[in-house]
Coordinates of C-alpha atoms and ligand atoms in Angstrom, one line a residue:
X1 CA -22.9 31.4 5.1
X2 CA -24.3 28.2 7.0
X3 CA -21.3 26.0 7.8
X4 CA -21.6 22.3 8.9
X5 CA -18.0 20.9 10.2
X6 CA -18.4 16.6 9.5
X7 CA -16.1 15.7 12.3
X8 CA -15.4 17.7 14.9
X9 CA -12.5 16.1 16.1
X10 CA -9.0 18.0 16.8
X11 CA -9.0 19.6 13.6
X12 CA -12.6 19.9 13.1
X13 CA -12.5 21.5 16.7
X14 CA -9.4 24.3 15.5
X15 CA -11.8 25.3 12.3
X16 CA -15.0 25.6 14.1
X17 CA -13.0 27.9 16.8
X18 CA -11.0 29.8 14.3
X19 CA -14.1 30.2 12.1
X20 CA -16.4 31.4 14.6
X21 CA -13.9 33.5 16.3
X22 CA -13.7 35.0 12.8
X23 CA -17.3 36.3 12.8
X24 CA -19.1 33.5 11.1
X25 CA -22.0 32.3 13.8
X26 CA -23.8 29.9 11.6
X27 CA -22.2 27.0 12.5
X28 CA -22.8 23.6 12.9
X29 CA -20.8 20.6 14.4
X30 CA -21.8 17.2 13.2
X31 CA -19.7 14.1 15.2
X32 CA -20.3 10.1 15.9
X33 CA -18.1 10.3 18.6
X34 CA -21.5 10.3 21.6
X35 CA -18.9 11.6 24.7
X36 CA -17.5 13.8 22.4
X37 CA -21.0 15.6 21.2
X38 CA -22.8 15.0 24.9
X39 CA -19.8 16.8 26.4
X40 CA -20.0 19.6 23.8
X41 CA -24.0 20.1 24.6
X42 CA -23.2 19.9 28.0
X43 CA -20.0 22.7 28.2
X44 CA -19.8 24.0 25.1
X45 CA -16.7 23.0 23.0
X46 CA -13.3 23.9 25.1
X47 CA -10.5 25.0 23.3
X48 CA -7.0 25.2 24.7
X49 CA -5.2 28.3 22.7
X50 CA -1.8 28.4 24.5
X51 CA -0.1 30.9 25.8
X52 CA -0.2 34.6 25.5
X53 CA 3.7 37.0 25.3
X54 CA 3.4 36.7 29.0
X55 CA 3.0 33.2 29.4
X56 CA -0.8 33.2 30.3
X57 CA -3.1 30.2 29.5
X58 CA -5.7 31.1 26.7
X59 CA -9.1 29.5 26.3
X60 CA -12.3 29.9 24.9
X61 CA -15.6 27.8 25.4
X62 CA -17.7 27.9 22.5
X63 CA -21.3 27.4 22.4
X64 CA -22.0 25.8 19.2
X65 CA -25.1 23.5 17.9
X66 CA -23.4 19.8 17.4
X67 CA -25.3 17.3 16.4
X68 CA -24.5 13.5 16.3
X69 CA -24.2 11.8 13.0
X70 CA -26.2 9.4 13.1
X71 CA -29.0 11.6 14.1
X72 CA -28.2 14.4 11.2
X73 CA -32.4 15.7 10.8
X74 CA -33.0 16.1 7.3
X75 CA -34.5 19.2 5.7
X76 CA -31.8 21.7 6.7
X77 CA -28.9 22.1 4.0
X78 CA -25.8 23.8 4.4
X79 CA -23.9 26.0 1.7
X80 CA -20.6 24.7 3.5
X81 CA -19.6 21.6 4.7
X82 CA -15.6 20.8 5.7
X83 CA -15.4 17.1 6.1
X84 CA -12.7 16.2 9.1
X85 CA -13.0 12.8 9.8
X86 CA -10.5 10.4 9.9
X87 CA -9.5 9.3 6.6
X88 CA -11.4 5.4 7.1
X89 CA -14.8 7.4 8.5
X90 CA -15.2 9.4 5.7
X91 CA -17.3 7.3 3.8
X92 CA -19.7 6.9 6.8
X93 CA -20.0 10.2 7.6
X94 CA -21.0 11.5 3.8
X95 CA -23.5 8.2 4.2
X96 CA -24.8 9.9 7.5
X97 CA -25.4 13.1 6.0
X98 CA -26.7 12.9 3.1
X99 CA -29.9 14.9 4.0
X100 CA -27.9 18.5 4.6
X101 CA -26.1 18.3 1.5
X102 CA -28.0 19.9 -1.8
X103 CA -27.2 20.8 -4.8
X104 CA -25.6 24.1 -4.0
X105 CA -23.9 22.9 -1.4
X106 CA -19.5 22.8 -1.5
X107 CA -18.3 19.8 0.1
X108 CA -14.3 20.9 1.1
X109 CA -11.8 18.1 1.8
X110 CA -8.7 18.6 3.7
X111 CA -8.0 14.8 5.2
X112 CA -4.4 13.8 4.8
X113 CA -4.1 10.9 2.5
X114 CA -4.9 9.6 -1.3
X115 CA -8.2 8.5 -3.0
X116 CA -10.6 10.8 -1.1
X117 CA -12.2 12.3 -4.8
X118 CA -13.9 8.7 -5.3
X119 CA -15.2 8.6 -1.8
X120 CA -17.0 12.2 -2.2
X121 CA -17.8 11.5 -5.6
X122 CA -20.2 9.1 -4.6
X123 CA -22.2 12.3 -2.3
X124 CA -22.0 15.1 -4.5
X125 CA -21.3 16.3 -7.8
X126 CA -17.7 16.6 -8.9
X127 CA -18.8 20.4 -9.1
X128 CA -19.4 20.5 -5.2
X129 CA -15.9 18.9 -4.8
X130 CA -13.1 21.1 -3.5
X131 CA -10.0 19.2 -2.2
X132 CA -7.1 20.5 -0.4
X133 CA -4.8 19.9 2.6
X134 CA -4.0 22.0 5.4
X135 CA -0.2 22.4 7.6
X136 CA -2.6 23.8 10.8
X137 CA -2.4 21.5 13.7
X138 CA -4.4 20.3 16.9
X139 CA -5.3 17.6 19.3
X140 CA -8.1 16.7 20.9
X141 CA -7.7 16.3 24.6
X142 CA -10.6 14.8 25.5
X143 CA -14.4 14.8 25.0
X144 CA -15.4 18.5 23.9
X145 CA -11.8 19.9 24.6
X146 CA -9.3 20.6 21.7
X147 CA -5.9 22.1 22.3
X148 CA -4.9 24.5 19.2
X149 CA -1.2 25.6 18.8
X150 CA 1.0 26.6 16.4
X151 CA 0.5 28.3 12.8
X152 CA -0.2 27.1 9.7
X153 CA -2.2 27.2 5.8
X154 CA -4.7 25.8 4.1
X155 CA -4.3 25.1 0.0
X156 CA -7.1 24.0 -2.1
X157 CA -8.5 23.6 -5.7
X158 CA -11.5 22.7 -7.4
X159 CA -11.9 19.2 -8.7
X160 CA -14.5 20.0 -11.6
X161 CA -13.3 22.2 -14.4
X162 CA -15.1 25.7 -14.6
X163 CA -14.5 26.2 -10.5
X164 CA -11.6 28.0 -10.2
X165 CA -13.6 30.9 -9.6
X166 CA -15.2 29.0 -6.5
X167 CA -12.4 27.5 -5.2
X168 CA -10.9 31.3 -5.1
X169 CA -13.6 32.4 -3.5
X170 CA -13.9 29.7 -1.1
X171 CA -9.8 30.5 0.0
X172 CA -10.6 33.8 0.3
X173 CA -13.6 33.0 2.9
X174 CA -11.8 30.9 5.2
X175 CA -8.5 33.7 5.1
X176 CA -11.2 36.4 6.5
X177 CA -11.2 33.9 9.9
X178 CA -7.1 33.9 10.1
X179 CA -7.0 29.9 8.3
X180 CA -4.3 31.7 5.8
X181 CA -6.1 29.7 2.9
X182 CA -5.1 29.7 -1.0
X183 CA -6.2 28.4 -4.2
X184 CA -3.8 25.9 -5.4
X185 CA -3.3 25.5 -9.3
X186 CA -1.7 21.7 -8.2
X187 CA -3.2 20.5 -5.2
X188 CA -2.7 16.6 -6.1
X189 CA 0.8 17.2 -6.1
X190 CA 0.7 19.2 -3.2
X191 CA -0.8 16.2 -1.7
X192 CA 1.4 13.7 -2.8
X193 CA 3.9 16.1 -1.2
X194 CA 2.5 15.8 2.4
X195 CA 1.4 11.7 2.0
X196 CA 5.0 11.1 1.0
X197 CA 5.8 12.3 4.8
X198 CA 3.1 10.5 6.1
X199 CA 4.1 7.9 4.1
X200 CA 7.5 7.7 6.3
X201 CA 7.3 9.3 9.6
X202 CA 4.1 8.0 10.6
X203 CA 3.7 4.1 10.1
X204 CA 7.7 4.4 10.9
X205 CA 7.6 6.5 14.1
X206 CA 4.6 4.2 14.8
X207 CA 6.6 0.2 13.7
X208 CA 9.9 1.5 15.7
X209 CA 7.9 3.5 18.5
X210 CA 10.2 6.5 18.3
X211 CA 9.9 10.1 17.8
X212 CA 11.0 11.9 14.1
X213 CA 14.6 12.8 15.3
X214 CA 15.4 9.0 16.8
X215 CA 14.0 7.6 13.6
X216 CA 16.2 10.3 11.4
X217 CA 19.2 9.1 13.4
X218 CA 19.3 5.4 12.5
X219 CA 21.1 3.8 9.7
X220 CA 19.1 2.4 7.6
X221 CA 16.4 5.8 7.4
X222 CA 17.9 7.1 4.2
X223 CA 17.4 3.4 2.4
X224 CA 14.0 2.8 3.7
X225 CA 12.9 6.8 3.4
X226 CA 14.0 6.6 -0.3
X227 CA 12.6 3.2 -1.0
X228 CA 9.2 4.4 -0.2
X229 CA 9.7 7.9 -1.5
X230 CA 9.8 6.1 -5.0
X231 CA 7.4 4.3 -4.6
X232 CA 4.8 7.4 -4.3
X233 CA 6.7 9.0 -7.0
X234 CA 6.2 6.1 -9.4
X235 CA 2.4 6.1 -8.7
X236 CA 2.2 10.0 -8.8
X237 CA 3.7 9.9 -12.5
X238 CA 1.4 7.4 -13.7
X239 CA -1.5 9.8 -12.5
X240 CA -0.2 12.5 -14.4
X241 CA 1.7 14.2 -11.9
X242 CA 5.0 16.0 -12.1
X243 CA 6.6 15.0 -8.9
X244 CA 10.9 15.4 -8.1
X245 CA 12.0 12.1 -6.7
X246 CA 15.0 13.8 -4.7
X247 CA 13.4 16.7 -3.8
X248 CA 10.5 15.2 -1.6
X249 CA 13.5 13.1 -0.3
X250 CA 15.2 15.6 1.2
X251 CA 11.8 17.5 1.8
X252 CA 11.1 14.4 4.0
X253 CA 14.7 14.1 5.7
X254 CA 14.5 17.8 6.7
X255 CA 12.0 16.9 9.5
X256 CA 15.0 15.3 11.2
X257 CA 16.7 18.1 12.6
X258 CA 13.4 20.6 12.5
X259 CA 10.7 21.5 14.8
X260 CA 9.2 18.2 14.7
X261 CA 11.9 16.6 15.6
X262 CA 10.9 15.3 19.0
X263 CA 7.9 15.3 17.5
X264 CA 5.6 11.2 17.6
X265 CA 3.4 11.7 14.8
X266 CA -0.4 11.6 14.7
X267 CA -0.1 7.6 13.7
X268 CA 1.9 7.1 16.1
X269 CA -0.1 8.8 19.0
X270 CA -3.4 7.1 17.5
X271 CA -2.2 3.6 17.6
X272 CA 1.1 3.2 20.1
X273 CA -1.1 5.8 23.0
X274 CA -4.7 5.2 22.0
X275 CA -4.9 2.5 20.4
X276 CA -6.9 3.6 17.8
X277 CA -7.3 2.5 14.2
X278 CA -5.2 4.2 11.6
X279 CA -5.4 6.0 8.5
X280 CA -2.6 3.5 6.5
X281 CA -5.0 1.8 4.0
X282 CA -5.2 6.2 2.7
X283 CA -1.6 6.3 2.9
X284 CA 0.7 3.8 2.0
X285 CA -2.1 1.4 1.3
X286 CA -3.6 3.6 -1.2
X287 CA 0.0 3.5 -3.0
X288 CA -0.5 -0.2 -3.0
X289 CA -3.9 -0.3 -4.6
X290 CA -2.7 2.4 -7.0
X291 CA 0.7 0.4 -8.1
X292 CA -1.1 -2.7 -8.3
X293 CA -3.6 -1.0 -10.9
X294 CA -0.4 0.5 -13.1
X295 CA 1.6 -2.9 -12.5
X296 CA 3.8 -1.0 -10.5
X297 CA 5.7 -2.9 -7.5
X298 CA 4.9 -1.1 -4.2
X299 CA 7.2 -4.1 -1.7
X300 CA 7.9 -1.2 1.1
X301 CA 4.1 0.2 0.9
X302 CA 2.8 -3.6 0.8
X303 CA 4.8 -4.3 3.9
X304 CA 4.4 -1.0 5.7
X305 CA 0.6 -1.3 5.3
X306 CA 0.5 -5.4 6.8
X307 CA 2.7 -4.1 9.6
X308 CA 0.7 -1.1 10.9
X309 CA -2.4 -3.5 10.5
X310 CA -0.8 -6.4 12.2
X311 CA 0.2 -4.2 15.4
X312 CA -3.3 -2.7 15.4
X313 CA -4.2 -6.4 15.5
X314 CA -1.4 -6.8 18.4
X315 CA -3.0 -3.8 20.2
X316 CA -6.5 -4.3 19.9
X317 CA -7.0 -1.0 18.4
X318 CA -10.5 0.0 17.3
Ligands
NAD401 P1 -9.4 13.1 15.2 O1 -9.0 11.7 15.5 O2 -9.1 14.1 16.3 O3 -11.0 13.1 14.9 C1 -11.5 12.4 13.9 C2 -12.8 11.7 14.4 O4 -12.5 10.8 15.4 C3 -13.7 12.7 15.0 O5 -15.0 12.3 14.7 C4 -13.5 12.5 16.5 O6 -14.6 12.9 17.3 C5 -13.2 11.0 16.6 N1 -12.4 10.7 17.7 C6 -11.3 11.3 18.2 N2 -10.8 10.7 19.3 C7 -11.7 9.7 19.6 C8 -11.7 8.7 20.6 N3 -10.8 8.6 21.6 N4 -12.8 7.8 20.5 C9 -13.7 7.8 19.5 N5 -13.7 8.7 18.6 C10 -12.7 9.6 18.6 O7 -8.8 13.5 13.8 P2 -8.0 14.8 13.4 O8 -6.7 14.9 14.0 O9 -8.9 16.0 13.5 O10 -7.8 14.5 11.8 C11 -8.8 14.7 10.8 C12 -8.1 14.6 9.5 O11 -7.2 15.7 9.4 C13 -7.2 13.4 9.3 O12 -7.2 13.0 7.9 C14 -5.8 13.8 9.7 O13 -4.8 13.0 9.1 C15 -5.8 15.2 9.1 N6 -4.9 16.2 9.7 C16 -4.7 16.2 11.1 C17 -3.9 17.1 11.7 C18 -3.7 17.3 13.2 O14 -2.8 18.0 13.6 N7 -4.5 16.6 14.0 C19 -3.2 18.0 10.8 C20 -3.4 18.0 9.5 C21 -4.3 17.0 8.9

């Protein structure tokens, strides 16, 4: 199968490593970030896998084509492409390479955050579509070097009717390579599930500049967690979905006393240590567009969002 990853960043990085380690050799790496795809061209793509049962460092440099998106040649099309970019680059990228995506080509989706359909639907046939959402992790560490750790799972669906089959299949491909993929019968709620975390831990950890177990320990959490837990839930019904208010409540709250605990989410790390742009306009933002659109009163997601853009203001982030 020829496989393009759009957006090699830290997670882009993990698939390309766990799918090529996983015998598929027809891959592709497509990037706007230039020191990012020079460094890759130069030494290969670096990836940091941990530690072995004896506590010896792990590593493996791939040598992978990568090309820069705005410099995608036309002519070539892939039967695969995973989309990685940051919620807010998505657009750009599908943009960018339009010329490898045909008519047989899948387009899968495993960003965190709401609202992506629309975005790909503008690319490629709803037919092409297959959303899902992912509990692997990784950073990147710099230009062309991506540290993997941890386990994790993929879930996904199709988003045209008639492609379960596909979207099957498709799970089934990425297990062979160890991704511990499935087919999802609900993936929007599945997603809802995940935003409604990073709907509270990230712009939260991020506002307060604290990690998940500080924030967990402060009174007012359990107001503010359930204030904005309802507010995704309101949204999610009027879309149809079937989503338990105090369930994802205490799904949220159990991150306070977990392995995440000391944990400064990915918002947190992009604006507070990089001062990077972040994904809230996907996030709580997109549960203000939505609520506005069912006359539904989002306050908390209306405020979060004009916080978390008024420190990247305060930061300069880009
Ligand atoms: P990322 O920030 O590592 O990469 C996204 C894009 O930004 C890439 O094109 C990358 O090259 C570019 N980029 C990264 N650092 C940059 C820098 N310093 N300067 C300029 N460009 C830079 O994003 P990611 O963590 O791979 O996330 C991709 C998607 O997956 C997001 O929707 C994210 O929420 C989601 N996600 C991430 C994780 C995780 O552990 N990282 C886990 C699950 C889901």
């Amino acid at each position: 199968m020829k496989i393009a990853i759009a957006g090699a960043g830290a997670m882009g990085s993990r698939f390309a490593v766990m799918l090529t380690q996983g015998g598929n050799e027809d891959l592709t790496l497509i990037d706007g970030w230039p020191e990012h795809v020079a460094a890759i061209k130069k030494n290969g793509l670096q990836a940091d896998l941990g530690e072995d049962d004896k506590g010896v460092g792990k590593g493996v440099g791939l040598q992978v084509p990568v090309w820069l998106q705005s410099e995608v040649p036309s002519g070539e099309q892939f039967d695969l492409v995973i989309v990685f970019t940051k919620a807010m680059q998505l657009g750009q990228m599908l943009h960018d390479i339009q010329g490898v995506l045909g008519p047989q080509t899948k387009v899968l989706c495993l960003l965190n955050g709401l609202g992506h359909i629309e975005t790909l639907e503008k690319y490629v046939a709803k037919e092409q579509i297959f959303l899902g959402n992912t509990m692997w992790t990784a950073s990147l560490i710099g230009p062309g070097k991506v540290k993997m750790f941890g386990t994790g799972s993929v879930e996904l669906q199709n988003v045209a009717p008639g492609q379960e089959d596909a979207a099957r299949d498709l799970a089934e491909f990425l297990s062979k390579s160890g991704l511990n993929a499935s087919y999802s019968a609900d993936i929007l709620a599945s997603i809802y599930r995940k935003a409604c975390v990073n709907g509270t831990m990230n712009c939260l950890t991020a506002l307060l500049e604290c990690n998940i177990g500080q924030f967990g320990q402060m009174a007012p959490a359990h107001a503010i967690v359930t204030q904005v837990v309802s507010e995704f839930v309101a949204v999610g019904r009027a879309e149809g979905l079937d989503l338990n208010e105090s369930e994802l409540v205490a799904h949220v709250e159990s991150c306070y006393d977990s392995a995440v605990a000391d944990h400064y989410p990915s918002m947190y790390q992009d604006l507070i240590l990089h001062k990077r742009k972040t994904e809230i306009d996907f996030i709580n933002g997109a549960i203000a567009r939505k609520g506005r659109k069912y006359e539904i009163p989002t306050p908390y997601c209306d405020l979060l969002t004009a916080m978390i853009h008024a420190k990247e203001e305060l930061l300069g982030a880009k």
